[in-house]
Amino acid sequence: MERILSLQDVRFTYTPDDADGRHAVDGVSFDMQAGEWIAVVGHNGSGKSTLARLMIGLLFPQEGTVGLFGDTLTEDNLWEKRSQMGMVFQNPDNQFVGATVQDDVAFALENNGIPFEEMTLRVRDALRQVKMDTFLDHEPQHLSGGQKQRVAIAGALALRPRLLILDEATSMLDPQGREEVIRVILELREKTGLSVISITHDLEEALLADRVVVMNGGRKFAEGTPQEVFLKGESLTALGLDLPFAMRLSALLGEQGIGTEPGTMTERKLVEQLWTLRSNR
Amino acid sequence: MMEKMVFGRYIPGDSFVHRLDPRSKLIFVFIFIAAVFLANSTVSYALLLAFTLMSIFASKVRIGFLIGGLKPVMFLIAFTFLLHIFFTKEGDLLFELGFLKIYEEGLRQGIYISVRFLVLVLMTSLLTLTTSPISITDGLEVLLNPLKKVKFPVHELALMMSISLRFIPTLMDETDKILKAQLARGSDISSGTMKERIQAVVPLLVPLFVSAFKRAEDLAVAMEVRGYRGGEGRTRYRQLKWDWRDTTALLILLAVIVALWFLRG
């Protein structure tokens, strides 16, 4: 397995001149293997968005290093590294640069000097992957939030990135839009094995990841598979994080004397346990 | 009111004029504007008018729609027409009613100036009606390219224009939302004295500006992440194609100009 991202003891503060200034990111380290999906969760101000900005070189750490695809990220190799990554932000409207869907998808390609013939192929290909290929000439104001985010993902995919960073990409969407975006990501991973980092506070989304990193006050609070992390239950709620719905329900059922397996994360598993509750005995 | 405005509106279509390259349309309109001033006789003005009507016909834009949308301009044209009629006192007296005296030269000048005005407005409207704003921007960028030699930021200007165009509907929506939010809080911009109404606009503008700046910042970050480093080494996704139509259009214009030259009185 190839290590595509490695943070080593990264520290960052927005107020470097202030000696007592709080570090937005304070000594965080973790590695990511190619093909992994990592979810970074934490409540507002936990430093998770700053972390995303450090990964793509929008900010540089005051201490520690950010390693990408085997090299340390520096001012010199910044653009070359960026051309291998894609990032999708929170607000669907504020990242739509082009006048139409196809122009927007082509934007990153234009910036990287891809020839025209290649561009048309890649734009179509990327839009097909997010199921927006029938919207080529649509203008952003006629698209829903979920559609705009899918176009943003296509814009990132057109560059054929090795790493896709989603910075709260679903948080401004309605449930349907969120569903659309997540389904697209799941399909992409299945087909292309794309590595994904999703910064999120939606725990249902975090459950889909291979690994979860919990941030609190700029520090890494916990790291592990979703099962491992969410079993910490109480200590997560103390940080202001919610638990997945199925876990909360199973805890409440437990209080009523209906025992379900601890660590039931998904609704489907919970339902399965409930309807087989009697027959098992 | 807004629906009927023709200025700056784009109506998608598939006519000869729609399919012209934005570059040729821009060059065409600029040369045409200059050529209009060549006309100085009845025949030459008639030719201009005929040529304009032909262009409108070729664009398949409904003439009723065009005239209806240009009503405010029509008033202006009518006004200049009347001015000329009443204040030019040359040539034979044609008509007299009390103090009103209309002279031949006045009538002639009035008609000339109105036709000139009308033809200019129709042609420029035709440009914006048949060319999407983004194509106009593309065309301008390419046409202004030589100015890069004197360090004129052509690419940046074009990008600024296209981003502004892209964000107009977004900011319109936002204005509407803020307006409703302020109305819900009891603000009233449709009654009161002029001063009160102007003051009521302030709570609308401030949030709009704040959000526009926020959007600009987000957009800048998104563009940087997607590798935007200015115009150097960029390729273009929107390709402009010059074909036989464009050459034909410009040749026809040339013929009209030559004809105008010979029809001058």
XYZ file of C-alpha atoms in Angstrom:
546
model
C 0.000 0.000 0.000
C 1.208 3.435 -0.871
C 1.041 6.183 1.681
C -0.486 9.213 -0.008
C -0.925 11.577 2.897
C 1.003 11.857 6.086
C 0.681 14.589 8.687
C 3.463 14.750 11.223
C 2.965 16.703 14.400
C 1.304 19.541 12.502
C 0.714 22.774 14.397
C -0.988 25.823 13.060
C -2.228 29.070 14.562
C -4.033 31.924 12.826
C -2.340 34.401 15.200
C 1.367 33.523 15.089
C 2.396 36.864 16.705
C 0.280 36.285 19.780
C 2.321 34.197 22.228
C -0.785 32.988 24.059
C -2.715 32.475 20.833
C -4.669 29.271 20.581
C -3.511 26.726 18.040
C -6.248 25.894 15.572
C -4.434 22.651 14.878
C -2.200 21.451 17.655
C 0.190 18.581 17.052
C -1.879 16.372 14.803
C -0.382 13.308 13.105
C -1.971 10.669 10.951
C -1.290 8.711 7.782
C -3.511 7.744 4.935
C -3.076 4.830 2.530
C -4.101 4.958 -1.117
C -7.724 3.932 -1.560
C -8.797 4.729 1.977
C -11.784 6.826 3.015
C -11.110 8.844 6.131
C -13.760 10.918 7.860
C -12.611 13.783 10.067
C -15.321 14.703 12.552
C -15.557 17.295 15.295
C -17.833 20.122 16.345
C -17.426 23.727 15.181
C -14.010 25.184 15.959
C -12.378 21.800 16.494
C -9.859 22.569 13.758
C -11.148 20.122 11.194
C -11.541 22.658 8.383
C -8.134 24.155 9.121
C -6.756 20.640 8.816
C -8.277 20.340 5.335
C -6.724 23.643 4.302
C -3.327 22.497 5.525
C -3.592 19.331 3.440
C -4.036 21.168 0.172
C -1.551 23.942 0.898
C -3.972 26.815 1.381
C -2.242 27.200 4.724
C 1.213 26.075 5.764
C 1.869 24.708 9.239
C 4.182 26.660 11.576
C 5.506 23.374 12.897
C 5.458 19.830 11.586
C 5.149 18.655 8.002
C 2.451 17.716 5.558
C 3.515 14.900 3.242
C 1.670 14.278 -0.004
C 2.298 11.349 -2.367
C 5.686 10.730 -0.816
C 7.053 14.297 -0.701
C 6.820 17.071 1.850
C 4.468 19.814 0.691
C 6.380 23.052 0.039
C 5.763 26.321 -1.762
C 7.736 24.943 -4.714
C 5.843 21.724 -5.374
C 2.487 23.159 -4.270
C 0.927 23.454 -7.741
C 2.150 20.091 -8.892
C 0.673 18.419 -5.785
C -2.550 20.354 -6.102
C -3.024 19.133 -9.654
C -3.302 15.618 -8.194
C -5.961 16.538 -5.655
C -9.494 17.802 -5.725
C -11.388 19.648 -3.054
C -15.090 20.340 -2.720
C -16.274 23.031 -0.339
C -19.372 23.623 1.716
C -21.281 26.264 -0.227
C -22.457 24.974 -3.624
C -22.872 28.475 -5.056
C -19.532 29.919 -4.042
C -17.377 27.399 -5.864
C -19.135 27.449 -9.202
C -16.800 29.445 -11.448
C -18.026 28.716 -14.963
C -21.110 30.087 -16.673
C -22.453 26.610 -17.396
C -21.931 23.111 -16.041
C -19.374 22.134 -18.682
C -17.402 25.368 -18.320
C -17.174 24.840 -14.605
C -15.932 21.274 -14.938
C -13.351 22.447 -17.478
C -12.021 25.212 -15.216
C -9.342 23.150 -13.459
C -8.365 21.582 -16.797
C -7.915 25.006 -18.386
C -5.761 26.068 -15.458
C -3.532 23.067 -15.933
C -3.104 23.646 -19.647
C -4.843 20.494 -20.860
C -5.337 20.632 -24.673
C -8.862 21.250 -25.982
C -9.525 17.807 -27.514
C -8.529 16.087 -24.273
C -10.650 18.533 -22.273
C -13.910 17.738 -24.062
C -13.377 14.029 -23.408
C -12.518 14.506 -19.767
C -15.402 16.901 -19.094
C -17.919 14.425 -20.505
C -16.285 11.552 -18.694
C -16.262 13.339 -15.333
C -19.878 14.429 -15.700
C -20.904 10.898 -16.585
C -19.292 9.661 -13.393
C -21.461 11.953 -11.284
C -24.547 11.390 -13.500
C -24.751 14.991 -14.636
C -23.887 14.382 -18.287
C -27.306 15.509 -19.511
C -26.822 18.930 -17.917
C -23.864 20.147 -20.010
C -25.278 23.575 -20.851
C -27.255 24.226 -17.698
C -26.599 27.371 -15.727
C -25.914 27.123 -12.001
C -29.071 28.975 -10.962
C -31.164 26.237 -12.520
C -29.518 23.432 -10.551
C -30.299 22.130 -7.076
C -27.698 22.184 -4.314
C -27.005 18.477 -4.677
C -26.562 18.843 -8.438
C -24.154 21.753 -7.974
C -22.083 19.722 -5.528
C -21.992 16.833 -7.991
C -20.749 19.253 -10.641
C -18.085 20.435 -8.176
C -17.044 16.805 -7.664
C -16.910 16.339 -11.446
C -14.739 19.465 -11.643
C -12.310 17.801 -9.256
C -12.535 14.396 -10.975
C -11.761 15.837 -14.402
C -8.174 16.299 -13.241
C -8.046 12.559 -12.416
C -6.987 13.243 -8.831
C -5.523 10.677 -6.465
C -7.115 12.287 -3.435
C -10.470 13.975 -3.044
C -11.103 16.206 -0.033
C -14.700 17.004 0.868
C -14.828 19.953 3.250
C -18.354 19.696 4.688
C -19.535 19.211 1.139
C -22.942 17.894 2.199
C -23.688 20.173 5.140
C -25.664 22.776 3.194
C -27.738 20.267 1.261
C -31.229 18.946 1.873
C -31.465 15.233 2.743
C -32.104 14.294 -0.870
C -29.091 16.259 -2.123
C -26.932 14.723 0.586
C -28.064 11.272 -0.424
C -27.203 11.984 -4.092
C -23.716 13.202 -3.253
C -22.927 10.323 -0.927
C -24.169 7.770 -3.439
C -21.881 9.299 -6.080
C -18.877 9.099 -3.745
C -19.632 5.485 -2.859
C -19.885 4.545 -6.532
C -16.688 6.349 -7.396
C -14.824 4.502 -4.710
C -16.181 1.206 -5.884
C -15.252 1.847 -9.518
C -11.996 3.785 -9.275
C -10.740 3.186 -5.758
C -10.399 6.935 -5.207
C -9.001 8.037 -1.842
C -11.376 10.331 0.014
C -11.049 12.549 3.052
C -14.383 13.881 4.203
C -14.507 16.617 6.781
C -17.999 16.366 8.220
C -20.219 16.611 11.224
C -22.739 14.240 9.743
C -22.157 11.005 11.592
C -24.129 8.866 9.180
C -21.588 9.993 6.595
C -18.680 9.224 8.931
C -20.018 5.682 9.363
C -19.315 4.994 5.692
C -15.609 5.737 6.083
C -12.875 3.185 6.641
C -11.416 5.238 9.428
C -12.649 8.109 11.583
C -10.480 10.835 13.110
C -12.187 12.785 15.877
C -10.902 16.313 16.391
C -11.378 18.380 19.520
C -9.828 21.752 20.335
C -7.232 21.376 17.580
C -6.060 17.998 18.849
C -6.749 14.525 17.630
C -9.116 13.068 20.196
C -9.580 9.601 18.790
C -8.840 7.581 15.690
C -10.025 4.208 14.482
C -12.697 2.377 12.555
C -16.191 3.833 12.958
C -17.058 0.908 15.266
C -14.085 1.562 17.539
C -14.671 5.286 17.657
C -18.402 5.308 18.263
C -18.132 2.748 21.043
C -16.640 5.585 23.083
C -20.247 6.771 23.270
C -20.441 9.080 26.287
C -17.058 10.726 25.784
C -18.042 11.720 22.241
C -21.308 13.293 23.338
C -19.282 15.229 25.924
C -17.405 16.848 22.995
C -20.677 18.037 21.538
C -20.845 15.298 18.927
C -23.961 13.309 18.235
C -24.000 9.549 18.065
C -25.467 7.791 15.045
C -29.238 7.448 15.259
C -29.152 3.646 15.463
C -26.770 3.764 18.424
C -28.908 6.244 20.319
C -31.997 4.183 19.656
C -30.338 0.983 20.770
C -29.202 2.658 23.988
C -32.755 3.841 24.676
C -34.100 0.377 23.877
C -31.594 -1.010 26.343
C -33.094 1.204 29.067
C -36.466 -0.357 28.280
C -34.993 -3.806 28.727
C -34.747 -4.633 25.049
C -31.171 -5.736 24.646
C -29.473 -5.213 21.312
C -25.845 -5.833 20.483
C -23.651 -2.956 21.611
C -22.051 -1.135 18.699
C -24.978 -1.389 16.312
C -24.241 1.476 13.986
C -26.605 1.289 11.084
C -30.366 1.345 10.957
C -30.466 -1.775 8.873
C -28.446 -3.837 11.355
C -30.616 -2.596 14.186
C -33.812 -3.527 12.370
C -32.364 -6.931 11.629
C -31.587 -7.522 15.280
C -35.018 -6.359 16.333
C -36.989 -8.597 14.045
C -34.874 -11.631 14.871
C -34.936 -10.796 18.607
C -37.477 -13.453 19.541
C -36.622 -16.101 16.987
C -33.041 -16.343 18.197
C -34.080 -17.683 21.577
C -41.541 45.655 -16.904
C -38.339 43.694 -16.400
C -39.589 40.876 -18.630
C -40.070 43.253 -21.513
C -36.650 44.891 -21.328
C -34.616 44.139 -24.409
C -31.338 45.715 -23.306
C -28.777 43.095 -22.402
C -31.266 40.250 -22.801
C -30.178 37.139 -24.646
C -32.677 35.024 -26.514
C -31.266 31.636 -27.492
C -31.915 30.624 -31.052
C -30.488 28.897 -34.064
C -30.604 31.535 -36.801
C -27.854 32.672 -39.143
C -27.065 35.580 -36.813
C -27.063 33.376 -33.709
C -24.524 31.082 -35.263
C -22.070 33.817 -36.145
C -18.830 33.927 -34.218
C -18.986 36.559 -31.450
C -15.818 38.121 -32.869
C -17.368 38.745 -36.260
C -20.545 40.082 -34.659
C -18.563 42.518 -32.515
C -16.452 43.705 -35.447
C -19.599 43.947 -37.536
C -21.444 46.125 -35.041
C -18.464 48.427 -34.452
C -17.905 48.998 -38.165
C -21.637 49.430 -38.678
C -21.815 52.120 -35.994
C -19.078 54.066 -37.782
C -20.691 53.470 -41.182
C -24.029 54.882 -40.049
C -22.433 58.324 -40.010
C -21.603 58.056 -43.712
C -25.240 58.360 -44.653
C -26.431 61.839 -45.545
C -29.101 61.459 -48.200
C -32.554 59.990 -48.292
C -31.439 56.997 -50.367
C -28.518 56.215 -48.068
C -30.725 56.374 -44.966
C -33.250 54.148 -46.702
C -30.459 51.685 -47.428
C -29.364 51.680 -43.773
C -32.892 51.047 -42.600
C -33.423 48.292 -45.143
C -30.150 46.644 -44.198
C -31.047 46.732 -40.495
C -34.468 45.211 -41.154
C -32.780 42.494 -43.209
C -30.415 41.722 -40.337
C -33.336 41.481 -37.932
C -35.048 39.163 -40.381
C -31.921 36.984 -40.564
C -31.822 36.757 -36.768
C -35.453 35.547 -36.571
C -36.076 37.881 -33.632
C -39.701 39.008 -33.745
C -39.774 42.649 -34.779
C -42.784 43.348 -32.555
C -40.856 42.068 -29.566
C -37.895 44.255 -30.435
C -39.954 47.427 -30.881
C -42.049 46.686 -27.781
C -38.940 46.204 -25.671
C -37.360 49.389 -26.935
C -40.275 51.636 -25.949
C -38.226 53.880 -23.645
C -35.817 54.510 -26.523
C -38.721 55.161 -28.887
C -39.781 58.069 -26.682
C -36.304 59.508 -26.942
C -36.353 59.119 -30.714
C -39.778 60.741 -30.955
C -38.544 63.591 -28.789
C -35.492 64.334 -30.959
C -37.719 64.083 -34.025
C -40.070 66.743 -32.649
C -37.176 68.961 -31.613
C -35.839 68.961 -35.154
C -39.238 69.572 -36.686
C -40.029 72.588 -34.559
C -36.649 74.234 -34.321
C -35.049 73.851 -37.735
C -36.197 76.806 -39.792
C -34.751 76.221 -43.264
C -36.183 75.357 -46.643
C -39.733 75.815 -47.759
C -42.564 76.288 -45.324
C -44.646 73.125 -45.442
C -47.314 73.672 -42.852
C -48.501 76.457 -40.623
C -50.919 76.385 -37.709
C -50.883 79.494 -35.544
C -47.381 79.807 -34.140
C -46.429 76.291 -35.335
C -44.380 76.406 -38.489
C -42.901 73.266 -40.014
C -40.206 73.634 -42.642
C -39.031 71.119 -45.195
C -35.487 70.959 -43.865
C -36.767 70.409 -40.332
C -38.843 67.434 -41.411
C -35.927 66.010 -43.350
C -33.421 66.412 -40.498
C -35.930 64.996 -38.021
C -36.417 61.878 -40.076
C -32.677 61.446 -40.734
C -31.696 61.714 -37.110
C -34.486 59.389 -35.959
C -33.541 56.765 -38.513
C -29.896 57.020 -37.520
C -30.771 56.632 -33.864
C -33.195 53.787 -34.520
C -30.752 51.880 -36.678
C -27.976 52.163 -34.065
C -30.219 50.976 -31.237
C -31.649 48.103 -33.270
C -28.264 46.820 -34.375
C -26.667 46.928 -30.936
C -29.743 45.289 -29.383
C -29.532 42.617 -32.023
C -25.966 41.895 -30.935
C -26.919 41.312 -27.301
C -30.139 39.506 -28.207
C -28.401 36.902 -30.335
C -25.129 36.504 -28.431
C -24.928 35.131 -24.901
C -23.061 37.462 -22.523
C -20.404 34.820 -22.029
C -19.771 34.610 -25.781
C -19.475 38.376 -25.968
C -16.884 38.163 -23.204
C -14.995 35.451 -25.084
C -15.097 37.464 -28.279
C -13.868 40.597 -26.529
C -11.053 38.688 -24.864
C -9.753 37.428 -28.189
C -10.235 40.744 -29.967
C -8.455 42.665 -27.212
C -5.610 40.152 -27.078
C -3.150 42.404 -28.945
C -3.429 44.861 -26.041
C -1.558 42.341 -23.887
C 1.607 43.686 -25.507
C 1.084 46.962 -23.688
C 0.427 45.095 -20.397
C -3.319 45.559 -20.521
C -4.833 42.775 -18.327
C -7.113 41.319 -21.001
C -7.500 37.857 -19.482
C -8.207 39.209 -15.997
C -10.770 41.636 -17.372
C -12.558 38.867 -19.264
C -12.544 36.594 -16.210
C -13.916 39.412 -14.064
C -16.684 39.991 -16.573
C -17.637 36.337 -16.801
C -17.636 35.884 -13.022
C -19.799 38.994 -12.569
C -22.230 37.671 -15.158
C -22.265 34.306 -13.456
C -23.064 35.843 -10.057
C -25.803 38.266 -11.134
C -28.645 35.736 -10.696
C -27.131 34.466 -7.442
C -27.011 37.971 -5.991
C -30.514 38.723 -7.301
C -31.834 35.715 -5.391
C -29.942 36.838 -2.353
C -31.389 40.370 -2.584
C -34.850 38.907 -2.790
C -34.222 36.762 0.276
C -32.827 39.670 2.303
C -35.717 41.877 1.199
C -38.208 39.313 2.436
C -36.302 38.855 5.689
C -36.337 42.609 6.302
C -40.005 42.865 5.366
C -40.737 40.159 7.908
C -38.994 42.344 10.476
C -41.287 45.244 9.617
C -39.092 47.198 7.225
C -41.024 49.068 4.569
C -39.404 50.279 1.372
C -42.529 50.927 -0.655
C -44.033 53.811 1.283
C -42.956 56.966 3.068
C -41.074 59.979 1.803
C -38.165 59.728 -0.598
C -35.726 60.126 2.273
C -37.360 57.388 4.326
C -37.331 55.016 1.376
C -33.655 55.608 0.717
C -32.914 54.988 4.384
C -34.889 51.745 4.248
C -32.576 50.463 1.502
C -29.537 50.575 3.796
C -30.512 47.486 5.847
C -30.861 45.722 2.516
C -27.509 46.735 1.098
C -25.350 46.027 4.137
C -26.109 42.288 4.372
C -25.882 42.027 0.607
C -22.379 43.504 0.622
C -21.273 41.327 3.510
C -22.411 38.200 1.737
C -20.934 39.297 -1.591
C -17.524 39.683 0.058
C -17.876 36.302 1.725
C -18.746 34.741 -1.627
C -15.796 36.438 -3.301
C -13.457 35.040 -0.690
C -14.859 31.512 -0.978
C -14.665 31.687 -4.745
C -11.051 32.852 -4.665
C -10.105 29.907 -2.445
C -12.012 27.456 -4.656
C -10.267 28.840 -7.737
C -6.858 28.570 -6.138
C -7.472 24.977 -5.120
C -8.433 24.197 -8.699
C -5.078 25.439 -9.855
C -5.867 28.971 -11.038
C -2.635 30.952 -11.431
C -3.626 33.717 -13.825
C -3.741 33.605 -17.596
C -0.233 32.157 -18.155
C -0.204 28.638 -19.599
C -3.978 28.325 -19.599
C -5.849 26.579 -22.376
C -9.356 27.499 -23.481
C -12.377 25.245 -23.266
C -14.606 27.593 -25.240
C -13.317 27.558 -28.765
C -14.352 30.211 -31.224
C -14.874 29.107 -34.789
C -14.719 31.466 -37.726
C -16.532 29.979 -40.719
C -18.043 31.003 -44.044
C -20.951 32.727 -42.293
C -18.670 35.195 -40.604
C -16.791 36.048 -43.769
C -20.086 36.396 -45.648
C -21.535 38.729 -43.015
C -18.501 41.009 -43.123
C -18.444 40.983 -46.956
C -22.099 42.007 -47.046
C -21.314 44.809 -44.628
C -18.438 45.909 -46.871
C -20.794 45.972 -49.871
C -23.269 48.091 -47.923
C -20.521 50.542 -46.971
C -19.373 50.868 -50.579
C -22.987 51.457 -51.628
C -23.395 54.055 -48.889
C -20.304 55.850 -50.140
C -21.717 56.155 -53.645
C -25.199 57.100 -52.474
C -23.947 60.054 -50.460
C -25.544 63.256 -51.603
